Short mmCIF file of C-alpha atoms and ligand atoms in Angstrom, two decimals:
data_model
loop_
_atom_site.label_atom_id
_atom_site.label_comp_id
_atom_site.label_asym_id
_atom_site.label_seq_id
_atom_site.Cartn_x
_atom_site.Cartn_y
_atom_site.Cartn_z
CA UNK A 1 0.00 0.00 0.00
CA UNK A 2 1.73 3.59 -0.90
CA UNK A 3 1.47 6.20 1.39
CA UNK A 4 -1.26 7.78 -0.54
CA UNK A 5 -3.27 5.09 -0.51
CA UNK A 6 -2.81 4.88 3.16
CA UNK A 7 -4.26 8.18 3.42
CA UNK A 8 -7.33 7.75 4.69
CA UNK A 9 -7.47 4.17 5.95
CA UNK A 10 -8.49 4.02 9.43
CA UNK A 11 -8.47 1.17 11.87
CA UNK A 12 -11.49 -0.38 10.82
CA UNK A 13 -10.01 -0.48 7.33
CA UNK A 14 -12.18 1.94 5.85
CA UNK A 15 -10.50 4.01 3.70
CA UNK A 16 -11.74 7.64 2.20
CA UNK A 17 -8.96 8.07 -0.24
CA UNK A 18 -8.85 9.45 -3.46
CA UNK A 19 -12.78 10.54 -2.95
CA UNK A 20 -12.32 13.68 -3.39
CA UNK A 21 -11.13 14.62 -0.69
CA UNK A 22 -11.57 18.29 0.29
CA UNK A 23 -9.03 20.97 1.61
CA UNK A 24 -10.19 20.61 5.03
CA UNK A 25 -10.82 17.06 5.11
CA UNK A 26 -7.26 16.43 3.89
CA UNK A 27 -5.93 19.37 6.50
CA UNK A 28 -7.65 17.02 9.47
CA UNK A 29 -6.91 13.72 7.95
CA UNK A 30 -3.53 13.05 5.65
CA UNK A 31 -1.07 11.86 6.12
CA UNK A 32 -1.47 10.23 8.86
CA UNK A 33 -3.29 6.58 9.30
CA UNK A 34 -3.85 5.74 13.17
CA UNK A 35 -3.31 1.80 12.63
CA UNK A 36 -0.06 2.17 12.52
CA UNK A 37 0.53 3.94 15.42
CA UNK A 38 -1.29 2.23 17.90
CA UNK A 39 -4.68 3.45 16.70
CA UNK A 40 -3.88 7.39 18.49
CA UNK A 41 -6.22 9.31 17.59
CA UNK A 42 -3.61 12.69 17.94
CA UNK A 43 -0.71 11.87 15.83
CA UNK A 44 1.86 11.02 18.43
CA UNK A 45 4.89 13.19 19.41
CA UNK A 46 8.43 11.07 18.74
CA UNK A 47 10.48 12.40 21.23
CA UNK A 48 14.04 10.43 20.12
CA UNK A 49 16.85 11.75 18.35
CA UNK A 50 17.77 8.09 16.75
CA UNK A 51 16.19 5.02 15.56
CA UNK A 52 17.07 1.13 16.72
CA UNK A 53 17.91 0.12 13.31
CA UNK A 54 16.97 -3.67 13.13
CA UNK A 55 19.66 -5.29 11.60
CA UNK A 56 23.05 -4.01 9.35
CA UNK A 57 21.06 -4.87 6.25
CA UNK A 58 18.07 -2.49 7.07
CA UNK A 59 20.81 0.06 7.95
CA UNK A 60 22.80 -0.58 4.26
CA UNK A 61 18.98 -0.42 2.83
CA UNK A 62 18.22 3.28 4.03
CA UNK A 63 22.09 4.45 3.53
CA UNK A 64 21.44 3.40 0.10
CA UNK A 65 18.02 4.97 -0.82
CA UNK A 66 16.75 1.76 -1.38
CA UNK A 67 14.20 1.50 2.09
CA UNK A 68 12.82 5.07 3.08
CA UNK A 69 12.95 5.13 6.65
CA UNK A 70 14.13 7.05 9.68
CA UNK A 71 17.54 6.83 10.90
CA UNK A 72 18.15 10.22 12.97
CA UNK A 73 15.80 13.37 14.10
CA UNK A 74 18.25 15.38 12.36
CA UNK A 75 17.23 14.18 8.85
CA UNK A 76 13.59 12.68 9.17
CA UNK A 77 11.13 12.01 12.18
CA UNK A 78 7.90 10.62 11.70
CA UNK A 79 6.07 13.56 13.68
CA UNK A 80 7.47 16.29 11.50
CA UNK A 81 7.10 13.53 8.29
CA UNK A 82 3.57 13.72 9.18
CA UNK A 83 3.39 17.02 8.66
CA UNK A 84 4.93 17.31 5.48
CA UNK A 85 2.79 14.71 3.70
CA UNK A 86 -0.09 16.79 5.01
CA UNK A 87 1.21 19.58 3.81
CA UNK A 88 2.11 17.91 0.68
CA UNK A 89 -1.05 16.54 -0.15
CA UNK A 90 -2.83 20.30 0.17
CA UNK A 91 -0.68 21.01 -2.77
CA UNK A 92 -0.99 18.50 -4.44
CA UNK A 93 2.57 17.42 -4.82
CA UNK A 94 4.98 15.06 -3.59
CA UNK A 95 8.14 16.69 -2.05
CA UNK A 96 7.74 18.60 0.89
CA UNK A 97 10.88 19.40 3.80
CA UNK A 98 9.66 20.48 7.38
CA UNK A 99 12.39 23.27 8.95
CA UNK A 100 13.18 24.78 11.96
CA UNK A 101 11.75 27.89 10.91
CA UNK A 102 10.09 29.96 7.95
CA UNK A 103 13.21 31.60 7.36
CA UNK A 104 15.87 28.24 7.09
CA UNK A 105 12.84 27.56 4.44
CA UNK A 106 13.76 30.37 2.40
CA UNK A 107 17.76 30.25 2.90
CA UNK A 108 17.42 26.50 2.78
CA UNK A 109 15.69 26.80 -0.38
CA UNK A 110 18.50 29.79 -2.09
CA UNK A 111 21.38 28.01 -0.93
CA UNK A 112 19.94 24.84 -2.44
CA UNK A 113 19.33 26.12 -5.52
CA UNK A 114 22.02 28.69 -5.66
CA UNK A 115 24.63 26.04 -5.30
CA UNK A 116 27.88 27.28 -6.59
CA UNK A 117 26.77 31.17 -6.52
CA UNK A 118 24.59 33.23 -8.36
CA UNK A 119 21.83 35.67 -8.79
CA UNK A 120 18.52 36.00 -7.05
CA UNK A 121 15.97 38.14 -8.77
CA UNK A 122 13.30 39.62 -6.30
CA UNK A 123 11.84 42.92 -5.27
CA UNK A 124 11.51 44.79 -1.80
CA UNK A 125 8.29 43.52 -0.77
CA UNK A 126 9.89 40.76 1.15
CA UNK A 127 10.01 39.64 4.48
CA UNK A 128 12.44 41.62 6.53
CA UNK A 129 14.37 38.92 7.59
CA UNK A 130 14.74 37.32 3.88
CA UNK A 131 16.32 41.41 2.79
CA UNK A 132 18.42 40.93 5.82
CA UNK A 133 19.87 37.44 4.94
CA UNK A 134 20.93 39.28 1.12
CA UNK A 135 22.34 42.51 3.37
CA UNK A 136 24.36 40.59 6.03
CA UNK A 137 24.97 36.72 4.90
CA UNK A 138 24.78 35.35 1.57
CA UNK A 139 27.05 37.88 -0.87
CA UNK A 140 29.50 36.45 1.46
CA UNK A 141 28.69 32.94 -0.19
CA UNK A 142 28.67 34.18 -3.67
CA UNK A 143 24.50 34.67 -3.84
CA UNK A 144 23.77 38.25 -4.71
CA UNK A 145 20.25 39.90 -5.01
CA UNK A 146 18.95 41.74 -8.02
CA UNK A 147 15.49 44.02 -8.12
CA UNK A 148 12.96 43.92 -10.32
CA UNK A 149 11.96 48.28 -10.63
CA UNK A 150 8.40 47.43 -11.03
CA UNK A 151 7.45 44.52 -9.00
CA UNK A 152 3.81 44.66 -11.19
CA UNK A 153 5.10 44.20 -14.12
CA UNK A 154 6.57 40.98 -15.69
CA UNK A 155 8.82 42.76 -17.69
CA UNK A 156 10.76 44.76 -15.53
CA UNK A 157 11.74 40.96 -13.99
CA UNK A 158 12.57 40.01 -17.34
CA UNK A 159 15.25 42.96 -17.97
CA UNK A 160 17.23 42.16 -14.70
CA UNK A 161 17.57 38.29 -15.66
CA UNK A 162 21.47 37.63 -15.91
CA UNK A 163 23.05 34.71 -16.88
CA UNK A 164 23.82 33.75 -13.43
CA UNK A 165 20.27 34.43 -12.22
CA UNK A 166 19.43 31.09 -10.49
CA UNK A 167 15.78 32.33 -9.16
CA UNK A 168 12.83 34.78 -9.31
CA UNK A 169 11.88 35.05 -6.01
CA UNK A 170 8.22 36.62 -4.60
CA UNK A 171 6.20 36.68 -2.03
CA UNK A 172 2.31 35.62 -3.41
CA UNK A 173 0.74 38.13 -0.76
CA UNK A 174 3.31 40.59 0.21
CA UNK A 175 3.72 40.67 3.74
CA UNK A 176 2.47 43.94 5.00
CA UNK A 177 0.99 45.79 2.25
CA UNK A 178 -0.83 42.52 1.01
CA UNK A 179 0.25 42.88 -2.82
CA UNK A 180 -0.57 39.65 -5.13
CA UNK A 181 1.87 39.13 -7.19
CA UNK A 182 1.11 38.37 -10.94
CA UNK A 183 2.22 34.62 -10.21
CA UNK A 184 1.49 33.31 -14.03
CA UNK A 185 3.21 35.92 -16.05
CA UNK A 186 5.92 35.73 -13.62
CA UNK A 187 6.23 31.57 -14.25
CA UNK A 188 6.74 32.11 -17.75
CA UNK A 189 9.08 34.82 -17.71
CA UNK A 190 11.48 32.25 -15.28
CA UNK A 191 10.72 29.27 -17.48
CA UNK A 192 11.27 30.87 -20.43
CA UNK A 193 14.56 31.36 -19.29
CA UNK A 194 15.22 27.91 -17.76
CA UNK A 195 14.85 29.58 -14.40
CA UNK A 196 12.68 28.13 -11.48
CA UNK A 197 10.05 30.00 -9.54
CA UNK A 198 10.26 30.33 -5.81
CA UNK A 199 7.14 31.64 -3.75
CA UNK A 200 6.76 32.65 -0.09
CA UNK A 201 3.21 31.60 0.48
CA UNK A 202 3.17 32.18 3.75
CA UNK A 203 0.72 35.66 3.87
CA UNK A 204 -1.96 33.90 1.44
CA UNK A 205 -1.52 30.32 3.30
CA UNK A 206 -2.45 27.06 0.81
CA UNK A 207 -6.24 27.68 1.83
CA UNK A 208 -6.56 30.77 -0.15
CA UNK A 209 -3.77 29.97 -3.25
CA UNK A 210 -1.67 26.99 -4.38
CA UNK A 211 1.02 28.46 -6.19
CA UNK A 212 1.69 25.65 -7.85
CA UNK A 213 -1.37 25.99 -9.71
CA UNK A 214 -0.15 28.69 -11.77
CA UNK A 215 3.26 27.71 -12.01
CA UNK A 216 5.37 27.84 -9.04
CA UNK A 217 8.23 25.51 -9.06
CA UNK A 218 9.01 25.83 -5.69
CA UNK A 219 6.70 27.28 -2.43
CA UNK A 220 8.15 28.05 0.78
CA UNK A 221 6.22 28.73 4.06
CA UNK A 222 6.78 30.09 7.50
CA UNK A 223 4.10 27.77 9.75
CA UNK A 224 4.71 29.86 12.54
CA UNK A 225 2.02 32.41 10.90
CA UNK A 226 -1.50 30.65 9.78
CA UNK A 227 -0.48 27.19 9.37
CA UNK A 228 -0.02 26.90 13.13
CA UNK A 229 -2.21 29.66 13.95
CA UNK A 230 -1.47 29.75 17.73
CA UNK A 231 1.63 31.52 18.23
CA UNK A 232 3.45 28.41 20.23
CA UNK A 233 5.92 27.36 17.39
CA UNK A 234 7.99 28.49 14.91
CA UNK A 235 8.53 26.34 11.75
CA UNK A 236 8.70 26.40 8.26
CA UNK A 237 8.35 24.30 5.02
CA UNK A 238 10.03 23.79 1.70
CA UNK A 239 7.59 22.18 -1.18
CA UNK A 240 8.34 21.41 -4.51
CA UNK A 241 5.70 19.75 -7.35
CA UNK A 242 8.72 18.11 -9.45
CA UNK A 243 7.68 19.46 -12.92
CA UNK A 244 10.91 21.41 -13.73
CA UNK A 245 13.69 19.90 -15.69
CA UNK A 246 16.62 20.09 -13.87
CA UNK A 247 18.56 17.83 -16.27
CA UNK A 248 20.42 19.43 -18.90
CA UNK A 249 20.16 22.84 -17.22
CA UNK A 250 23.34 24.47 -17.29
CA UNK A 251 22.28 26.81 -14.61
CA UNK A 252 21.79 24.05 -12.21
CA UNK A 253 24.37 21.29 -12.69
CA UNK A 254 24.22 20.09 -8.62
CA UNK A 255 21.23 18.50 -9.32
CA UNK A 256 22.97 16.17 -12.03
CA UNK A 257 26.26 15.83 -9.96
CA UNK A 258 27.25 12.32 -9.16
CA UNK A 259 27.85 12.33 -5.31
CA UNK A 260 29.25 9.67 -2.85
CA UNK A 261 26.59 11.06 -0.19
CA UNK A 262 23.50 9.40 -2.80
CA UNK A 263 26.45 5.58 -3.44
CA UNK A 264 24.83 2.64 -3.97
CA UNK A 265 25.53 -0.14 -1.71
CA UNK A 266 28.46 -0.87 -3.62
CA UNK A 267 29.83 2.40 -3.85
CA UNK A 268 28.98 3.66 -7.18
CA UNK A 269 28.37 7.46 -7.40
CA UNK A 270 24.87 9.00 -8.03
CA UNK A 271 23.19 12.11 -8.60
CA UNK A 272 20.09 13.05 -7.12
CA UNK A 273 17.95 13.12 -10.11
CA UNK A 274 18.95 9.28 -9.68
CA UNK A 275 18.48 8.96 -6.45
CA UNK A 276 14.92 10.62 -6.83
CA UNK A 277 13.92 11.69 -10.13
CA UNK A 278 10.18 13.19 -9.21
CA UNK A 279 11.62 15.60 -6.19
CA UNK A 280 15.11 16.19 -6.92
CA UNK A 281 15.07 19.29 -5.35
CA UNK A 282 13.54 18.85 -1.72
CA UNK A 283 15.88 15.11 -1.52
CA UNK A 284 18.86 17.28 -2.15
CA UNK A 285 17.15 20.22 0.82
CA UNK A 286 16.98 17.73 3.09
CA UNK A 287 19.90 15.52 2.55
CA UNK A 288 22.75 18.35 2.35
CA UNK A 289 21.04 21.41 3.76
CA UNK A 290 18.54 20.46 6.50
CA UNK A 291 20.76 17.62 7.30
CA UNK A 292 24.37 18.68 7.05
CA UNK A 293 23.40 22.34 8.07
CA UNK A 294 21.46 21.28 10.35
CA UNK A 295 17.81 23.17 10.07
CA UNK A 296 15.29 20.21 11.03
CA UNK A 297 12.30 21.21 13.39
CA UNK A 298 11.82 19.44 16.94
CA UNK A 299 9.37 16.69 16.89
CA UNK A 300 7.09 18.83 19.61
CA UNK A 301 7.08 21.91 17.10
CA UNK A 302 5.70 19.84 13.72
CA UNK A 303 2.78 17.70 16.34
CA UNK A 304 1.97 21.62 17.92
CA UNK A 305 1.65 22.92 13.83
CA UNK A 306 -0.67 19.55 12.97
CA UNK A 307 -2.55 20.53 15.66
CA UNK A 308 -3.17 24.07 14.25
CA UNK A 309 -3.30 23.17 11.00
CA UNK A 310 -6.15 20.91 11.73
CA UNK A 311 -8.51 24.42 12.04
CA UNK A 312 -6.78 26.32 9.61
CA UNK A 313 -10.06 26.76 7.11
CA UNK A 314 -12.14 27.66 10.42
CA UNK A 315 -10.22 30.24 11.71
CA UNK A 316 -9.11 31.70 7.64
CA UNK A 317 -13.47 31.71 7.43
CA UNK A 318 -14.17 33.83 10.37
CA UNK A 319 -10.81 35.84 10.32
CA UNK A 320 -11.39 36.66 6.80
CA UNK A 321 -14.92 38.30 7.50
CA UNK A 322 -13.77 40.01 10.45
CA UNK A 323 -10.90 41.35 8.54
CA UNK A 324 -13.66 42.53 5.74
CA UNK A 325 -15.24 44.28 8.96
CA UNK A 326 -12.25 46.19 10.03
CA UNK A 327 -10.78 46.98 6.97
CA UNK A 328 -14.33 48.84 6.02
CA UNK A 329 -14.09 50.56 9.10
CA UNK A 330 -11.01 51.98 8.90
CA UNK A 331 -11.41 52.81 5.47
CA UNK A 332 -14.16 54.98 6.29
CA UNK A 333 -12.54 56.55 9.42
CA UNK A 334 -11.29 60.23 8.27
CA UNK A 335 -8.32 59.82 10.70
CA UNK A 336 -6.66 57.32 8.81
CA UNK A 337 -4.67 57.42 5.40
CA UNK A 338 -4.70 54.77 2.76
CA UNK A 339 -5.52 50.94 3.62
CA UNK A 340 -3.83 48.41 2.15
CA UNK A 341 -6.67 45.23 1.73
CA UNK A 342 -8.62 43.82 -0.69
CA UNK A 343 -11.56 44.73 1.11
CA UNK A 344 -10.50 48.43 1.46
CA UNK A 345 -11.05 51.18 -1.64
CA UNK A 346 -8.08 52.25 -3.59
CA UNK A 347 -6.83 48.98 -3.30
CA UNK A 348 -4.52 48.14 -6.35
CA UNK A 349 -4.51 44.47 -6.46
CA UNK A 350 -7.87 44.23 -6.60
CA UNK A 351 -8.09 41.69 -10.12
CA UNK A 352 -5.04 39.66 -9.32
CA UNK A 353 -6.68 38.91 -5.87
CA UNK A 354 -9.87 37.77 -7.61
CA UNK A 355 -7.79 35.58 -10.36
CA UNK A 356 -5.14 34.01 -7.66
CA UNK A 357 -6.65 33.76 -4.22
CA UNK A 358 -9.87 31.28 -3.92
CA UNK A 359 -11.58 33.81 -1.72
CA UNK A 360 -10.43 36.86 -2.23
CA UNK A 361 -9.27 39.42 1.11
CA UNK A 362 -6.30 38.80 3.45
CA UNK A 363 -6.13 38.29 7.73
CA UNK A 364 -3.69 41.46 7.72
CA UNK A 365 -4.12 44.97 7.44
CA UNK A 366 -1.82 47.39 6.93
CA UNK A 367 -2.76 51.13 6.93
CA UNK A 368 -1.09 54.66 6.64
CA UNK A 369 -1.31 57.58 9.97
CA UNK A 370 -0.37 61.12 9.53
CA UNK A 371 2.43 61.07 11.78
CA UNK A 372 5.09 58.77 13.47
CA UNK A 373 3.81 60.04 16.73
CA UNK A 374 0.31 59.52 16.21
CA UNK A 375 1.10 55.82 14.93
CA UNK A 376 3.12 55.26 17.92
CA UNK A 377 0.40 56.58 20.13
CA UNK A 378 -2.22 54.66 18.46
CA UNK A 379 -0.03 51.43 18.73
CA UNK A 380 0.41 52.53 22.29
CA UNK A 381 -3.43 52.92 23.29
CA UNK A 382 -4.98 49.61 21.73
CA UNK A 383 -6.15 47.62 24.45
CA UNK A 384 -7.20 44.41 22.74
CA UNK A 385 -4.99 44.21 19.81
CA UNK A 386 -1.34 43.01 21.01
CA UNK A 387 1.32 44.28 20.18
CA UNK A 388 3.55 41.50 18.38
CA UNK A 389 5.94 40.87 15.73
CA UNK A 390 3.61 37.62 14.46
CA UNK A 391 1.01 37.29 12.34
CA UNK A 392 -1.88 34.57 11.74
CA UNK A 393 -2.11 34.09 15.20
CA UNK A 394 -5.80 33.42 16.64
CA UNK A 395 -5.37 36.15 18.86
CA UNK A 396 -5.24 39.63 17.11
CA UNK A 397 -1.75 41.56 16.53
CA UNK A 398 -0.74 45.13 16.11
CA UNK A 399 2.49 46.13 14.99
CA UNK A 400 4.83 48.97 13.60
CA UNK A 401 6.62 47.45 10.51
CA UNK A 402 9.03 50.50 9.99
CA UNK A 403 10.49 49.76 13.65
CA UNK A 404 9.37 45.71 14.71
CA UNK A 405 8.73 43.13 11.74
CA UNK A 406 10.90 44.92 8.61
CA UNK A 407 14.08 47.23 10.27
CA UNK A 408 16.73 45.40 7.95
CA UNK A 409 15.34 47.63 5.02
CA UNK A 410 17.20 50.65 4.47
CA UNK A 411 14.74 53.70 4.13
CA UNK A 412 15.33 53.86 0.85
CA UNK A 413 14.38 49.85 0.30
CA UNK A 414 10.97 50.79 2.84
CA UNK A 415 10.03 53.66 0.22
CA UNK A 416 10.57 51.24 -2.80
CA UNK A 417 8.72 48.61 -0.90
CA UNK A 418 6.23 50.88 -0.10
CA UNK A 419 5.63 50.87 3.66
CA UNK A 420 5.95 54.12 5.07
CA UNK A 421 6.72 55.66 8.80
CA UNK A 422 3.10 56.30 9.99
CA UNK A 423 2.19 52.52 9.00
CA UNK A 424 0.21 50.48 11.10
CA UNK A 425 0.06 46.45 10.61
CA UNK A 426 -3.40 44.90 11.53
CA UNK A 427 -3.27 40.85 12.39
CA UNK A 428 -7.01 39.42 12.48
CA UNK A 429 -7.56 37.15 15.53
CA UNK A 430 -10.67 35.17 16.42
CA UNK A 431 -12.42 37.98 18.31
CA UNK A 432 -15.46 39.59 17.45
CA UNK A 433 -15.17 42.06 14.85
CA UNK A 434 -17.26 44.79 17.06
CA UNK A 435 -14.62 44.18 19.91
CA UNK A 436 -11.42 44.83 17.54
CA UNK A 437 -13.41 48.22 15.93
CA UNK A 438 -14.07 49.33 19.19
CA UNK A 439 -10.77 49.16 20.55
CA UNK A 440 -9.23 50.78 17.16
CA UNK A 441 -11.89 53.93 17.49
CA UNK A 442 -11.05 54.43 21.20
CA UNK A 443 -7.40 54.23 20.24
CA UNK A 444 -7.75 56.64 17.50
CA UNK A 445 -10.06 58.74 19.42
CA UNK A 446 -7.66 59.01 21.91
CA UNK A 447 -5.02 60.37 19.75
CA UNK A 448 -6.93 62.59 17.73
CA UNK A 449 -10.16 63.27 19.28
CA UNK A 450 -13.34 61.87 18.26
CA UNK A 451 -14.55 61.78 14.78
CA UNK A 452 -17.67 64.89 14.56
CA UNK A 453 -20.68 63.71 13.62
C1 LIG B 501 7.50 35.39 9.31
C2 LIG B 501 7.82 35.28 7.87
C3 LIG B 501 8.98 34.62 7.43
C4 LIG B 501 9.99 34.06 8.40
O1 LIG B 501 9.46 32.98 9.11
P1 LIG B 501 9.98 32.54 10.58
O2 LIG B 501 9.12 31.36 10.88
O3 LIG B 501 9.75 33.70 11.49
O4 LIG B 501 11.41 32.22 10.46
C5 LIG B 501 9.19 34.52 6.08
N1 LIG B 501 8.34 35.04 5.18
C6 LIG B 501 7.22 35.69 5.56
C7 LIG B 501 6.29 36.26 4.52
C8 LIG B 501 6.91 35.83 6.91
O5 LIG B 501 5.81 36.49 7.29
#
C-alpha cells in the first residue's frame, strides 16, 4: 500500500482516499493513518533523536536509498514527516521538507538552488528577515540579489535576468501591504529562461492559493504564521511539485552531480535526479542542507503545527470576514490614510486577488497615519490588539513594521517597498469584529479626538 493510498485508511479499514477529498478534510486527515501507530487518535509526538535500526542490512537499505525510513531526528522524524505529507497533499505534490523555521525555508531553499553562486531576482516587498539574509549573509557565499523596478510588471523581472540568475523570487501576498503578485506571467518569464520559480506563500496560506497551480516551481512557508495559527511554534516548510527539468540545465548542474553522499551499496556514485527523479530538489534540501546544516524542526514543534493546522479553514473563514469588517471601518474613518486590503477602496490588487486567491481578502491589514507620533500613540493605546511581531495568530496583533517586523530595510528599500513611517500592521484574531473596531476607534479617538458627527 503507498502512502497515498494509506491516506485515509483508518483502523477499521475503511479508507476515504482518493474521494475527493476536500481541503479541510485532507488538513484534518492526511497523512497520517492511526493503525499504525497504535490506533492514536492525535498523531503522536516522537520524542528520540535516533532510531534502533533492526539489523546491518536495514541500515545498508536506508544508507542506500533503497528502504525510506528514519535513521536520525536530524534528517527525518515521523512527527514532523507527518506534517509534510499533510502539507504535501494540500498542494498537491509530492516533495515537501519540514524546517526549523520559515526563514531556514527560504535560505534552505537559495542556498539549495544557488549552489555554486549566483543571482537572485526579487523585489523589496519581502520579508524583513529574507532582505536581511541578502544585506548581512549570503554575498558572502557568492549569492547576490537583483530588483525587479516594477514589482507589477513581468517585464521589468525580465530585464534584470542575468546569466547567473538562479531564481525569481516573490512573495504571493506581500507581507504587510498585502500585494498579489502576478504569479502566471511571472512563471513564464522564469521558465522561459530555464529559471525556477520560488514563492513565499506564507501571507496567502495554501487555503486561499496553491502556487503551484499557476506555475510555481518551488513554495516556501513560515508555519509559525497561519499554518499553526497559535503563536506556540515556529517552523517552516520547503515544497516542490517536481515538474521542472533540472537535467540538462546548465544553470543548475548540482542536481545532475554524481555524489558519494546518494552511493549505492556498492559504492557507485549518483546524482540526485537518480536517487529521486520526481523531487530532486527537496531530496537534495533535506539531505545536504537540512541535514548537514542542520535546520530540522523538533518533533514537539511539527505535532503543535498539525494541531493548528487541523482548524486552519475555520479560523481563515471567520478571520477573513472580520478582517472585511475592520478593513471597512477603517477605510471609512477620516483619521486614517490609505488601507492596504482587498476589502479596502483604492486597493490596487484588486483583479489579481480575484484571479489568484480562492476567496479573495487577506487576515492582515496594513494602513497609513499622519504622523510617526500619532502611529506610535495609536499602537500605544490599543487595548485588545497586542502588540507583536507575528502574524496569523488566533489572537489579534498590532504592529509597527518601519520599527518591529521589517528594520533590515534601508529607508530607501521601505520607500521602494512601499511601507511608510506612519504605517500600522493589523493581524485578524478570532475575536469579534465589534470588539477589535471598538478598541481601534477608542485608540484613534484618543489620539486625535473623536470623529464629529
Ligand atoms: C515570518 C515570515 C517569514 C519568516 O518565518 P519565521 O518562521 O519567522 O522564520 C518569512 N516570510 C514571511 C512572509 C513571513 O511572514
Amino acid at each position: 500500500m503507498s502512502d497515498n493510498q494509506q491516506t485515509f485508511t483508518q483502523a477499521s479499514g475503511r479508507t476515504a482516499s482518493d474521494a475527493g477529498a476536500s481541503f479541510s478534510s485532507l488538513a484534518l486527515h492526511s497523512g497520517y493513518n492511526p493503525a499504525e501507530h497504535h490506533n492514536s487518535s492525535s498523531v503522536p509526538i516522537y520524542a528520540t533523536a535516533a532510531y534502533a535500526l533492526r539489523d546491518e542490512e536495514h541500515a545498508t537499505q536506508i544508507a542506500s536509498f533503497e528502504l525510506v525510513d528514519d535513521i536520525y531526528t536530524r534528517i527525518s522524524n515521523p512527527t514532523t514527516g507527518i506534517l509534510e505529507k499533510r502539507l504535501a497533499a494540500l498542494h498537491g505534490v509530492e516533495g515537501a521538507v519540514a524546517t526549523s523555521s520559515g526563514l531556514a525555508a527560504l535560505s534552505d531553499t537559495i542556498l539549495n538552488i544557488a549552489a555554486g553562486g549566483g543571482r537572485i531576482l526579487t523585489s523589496y516587498r519581502l520579508y524583513g528577515g529574507t532582505v536581511a539574509a541578502f544585506s548581512n549573509i549570503l554575498p558572502d557565499y557568492g549569492i547576490d540579489i537583483d530588483i525587479a523596478r516594477n514589482p507589477d510588471d513581468p517585464r521589468s523581472w525580465e530585464e534584470a535576468i542575468r546569466p547567473d540568475t538562479k531564481a525569481l523570487l516573490v512573495e504571493s501576498v506581500s507581507n504587510p501591504l498585502n500585494a498579489v503578485a502576478d504569479l502566471e506571467s511571472l512563471a513564464k518569464v522564469a521558465h522561459r529562461h530555464g529559471i525556477v520559480l520560488i514563492v513565499d506563500n506564507t501571507v496567502a496560506t495554501p487555503y486561499l492559493l496553491n502556487p503551484f497551480d499557476f506555475g510555481a516551481d518551488i513554495v516556501a512557508y513560515s508555519t509559525t504564521k497561519a499554518i499553526n495559527g497559535h503563536g506556540n511554534a515556529i517552523g517552516g516548510i520547503v515544497l516542490e511539485n517536481g515538474t521542472f527539468d533540472y537535467a540538462n540545465n546548465e544553470r543548475y548542474p548540482q542536481f545532475s552531480r554524481k555524489a558519494w553522499f546518494f552511493k549505492t551499496r556498492d559504492g557507485r556514485e549518483r546524482s540526485v535526479l537518480e536517487i529521486a527523479p520526481n523531487t530532486p530538489f527537496t531530496t537534495r534540501l533535506r539531505a545536504f542542507l537540512v541535514t548537514l546544516l542542520g535546520s530540522s524542526p523538533s518533533p514537539f514543534n511539527s505535532y503543535l503545527t498539525l494541531i493548528g493546522l487541523e482548524t486552519l479553514t475555520a479560523r481563515l473563514d471567520k478571520e477573513l470576514e472580520t478582517a472585511q469588517a475592520v478593513a471597512r471601518y477603517l477605510d471609512g474613518d477620516p483619521r486614517v490614510g490609505r488601507v492596504y486590503h482587498p476589502d479596502a477602496n483604492g486597493y490596487g490588487y484588486q483583479d489579481w486577488a480575484r484571479k489568484y486567491l480562492k476567496r479573495s481578502g487577506s487576515t492582515i491589514i496594513t494602513f497609513d497615519l499622519d504622523t510617526v507620533e500619532h502611529k506610535r500613540a495609536t499602537l500605544d493605546a490599543l487595548k485588545l490588539f497586542s502588540l507583536q511581531a507575528n502574524l496569523g495568530d488566533s489572537k489579534s496583533l498590532a504592529v509597527d513594521p518601519f520599527v518591529v517586523t521589517h528594520p533590515e530595510l534601508t529607508l530607501d528599500e521601505l520607500a521602494a517597498a512601499g511601507i511608510h513611517d506612519g504605517a500600522i500592521r493589523l493581524s485578524i484574531g478570532l475575536e469579534e469584529p465589534a470588539d477589535l473596531i471598538a478598541d481601534l476607534r477608542q485608540a484613534l479617538d484618543r489620539v486625535y479626538g473623536p470623529v464629529e458627527d
